[in-house]
């Protein structure tokens, strides 16, 4: 599991802006997060530099400003963070993790139907690989 894809709350919020926009300057990220976070522009710029050092974003110089781009996918980050959560809370037992999520959350009939389809698909794939 890559530590690169383990993001804190602010880092994840910044990545969501970059995934949505494709690329953005620090000031554009700041504007996008202002209502939600109310952070100083320097805080966003510092975090982007830290994220670049971590390898999750890169930048290009456009005129006099840095434009940041995501270097990891949302799916990759989600996968890594969920794996870490399952490992930390359930010792890597994915079935226990899924059981907990199902038993502890309200699930409507459409969501339950979707889950049943996913389980059936996974079961078919498992049978095919045997």
CSV table of C-alpha atoms in Angstrom, one decimal, residues 30-79:
chain,number,residue,atom,x,y,z
A,30,UNK,CA,-7.8,28.6,-2.6
A,31,UNK,CA,-10.9,30.2,-4.2
A,32,UNK,CA,-12.5,26.8,-4.7
A,33,UNK,CA,-12.0,25.9,-1.0
A,34,UNK,CA,-12.5,29.3,0.6
A,35,UNK,CA,-16.2,28.9,1.6
A,36,UNK,CA,-15.5,25.4,3.0
A,37,UNK,CA,-12.2,26.0,4.6
A,38,UNK,CA,-11.5,29.7,5.0
A,39,UNK,CA,-7.7,29.1,4.9
A,40,UNK,CA,-5.0,31.6,3.9
A,41,UNK,CA,-3.7,31.4,0.4
A,42,UNK,CA,-0.2,30.7,1.8
A,43,UNK,CA,-1.6,27.6,3.6
A,44,UNK,CA,-2.9,26.2,0.3
A,45,UNK,CA,0.4,27.0,-1.5
A,46,UNK,CA,2.4,25.4,1.3
A,47,UNK,CA,0.2,22.3,1.2
A,48,UNK,CA,0.5,22.0,-2.6
A,49,UNK,CA,4.3,22.2,-2.3
A,50,UNK,CA,4.2,19.4,0.3
A,51,UNK,CA,1.9,17.3,-1.9
A,52,UNK,CA,4.3,17.8,-4.8
A,53,UNK,CA,7.2,16.6,-2.7
A,54,UNK,CA,5.0,13.6,-1.8
A,55,UNK,CA,4.4,13.0,-5.6
A,56,UNK,CA,0.7,13.4,-5.7
A,57,UNK,CA,0.8,16.6,-7.7
A,58,UNK,CA,3.2,18.2,-10.1
A,59,UNK,CA,3.4,21.7,-11.4
A,60,UNK,CA,4.2,23.6,-14.6
A,61,UNK,CA,5.1,27.2,-14.8
A,62,UNK,CA,2.6,29.3,-16.8
A,63,UNK,CA,3.7,32.8,-17.0
A,64,UNK,CA,4.6,33.7,-13.4
A,65,UNK,CA,2.4,31.2,-11.7
A,66,UNK,CA,2.5,27.5,-10.9
A,67,UNK,CA,-0.3,25.4,-12.3
A,68,UNK,CA,-0.8,22.1,-10.4
A,69,UNK,CA,-1.9,18.8,-11.8
A,70,UNK,CA,-2.9,15.6,-10.1
A,71,UNK,CA,-0.3,12.8,-10.4
A,72,UNK,CA,-2.6,10.1,-8.9
A,73,UNK,CA,-6.1,9.1,-9.6
A,74,UNK,CA,-9.1,9.4,-7.3
A,75,UNK,CA,-9.6,5.7,-7.7
A,76,UNK,CA,-6.0,5.0,-6.6
A,77,UNK,CA,-6.3,7.3,-3.6
A,78,UNK,CA,-9.7,5.8,-2.6
A,79,UNK,CA,-8.4,2.2,-2.9
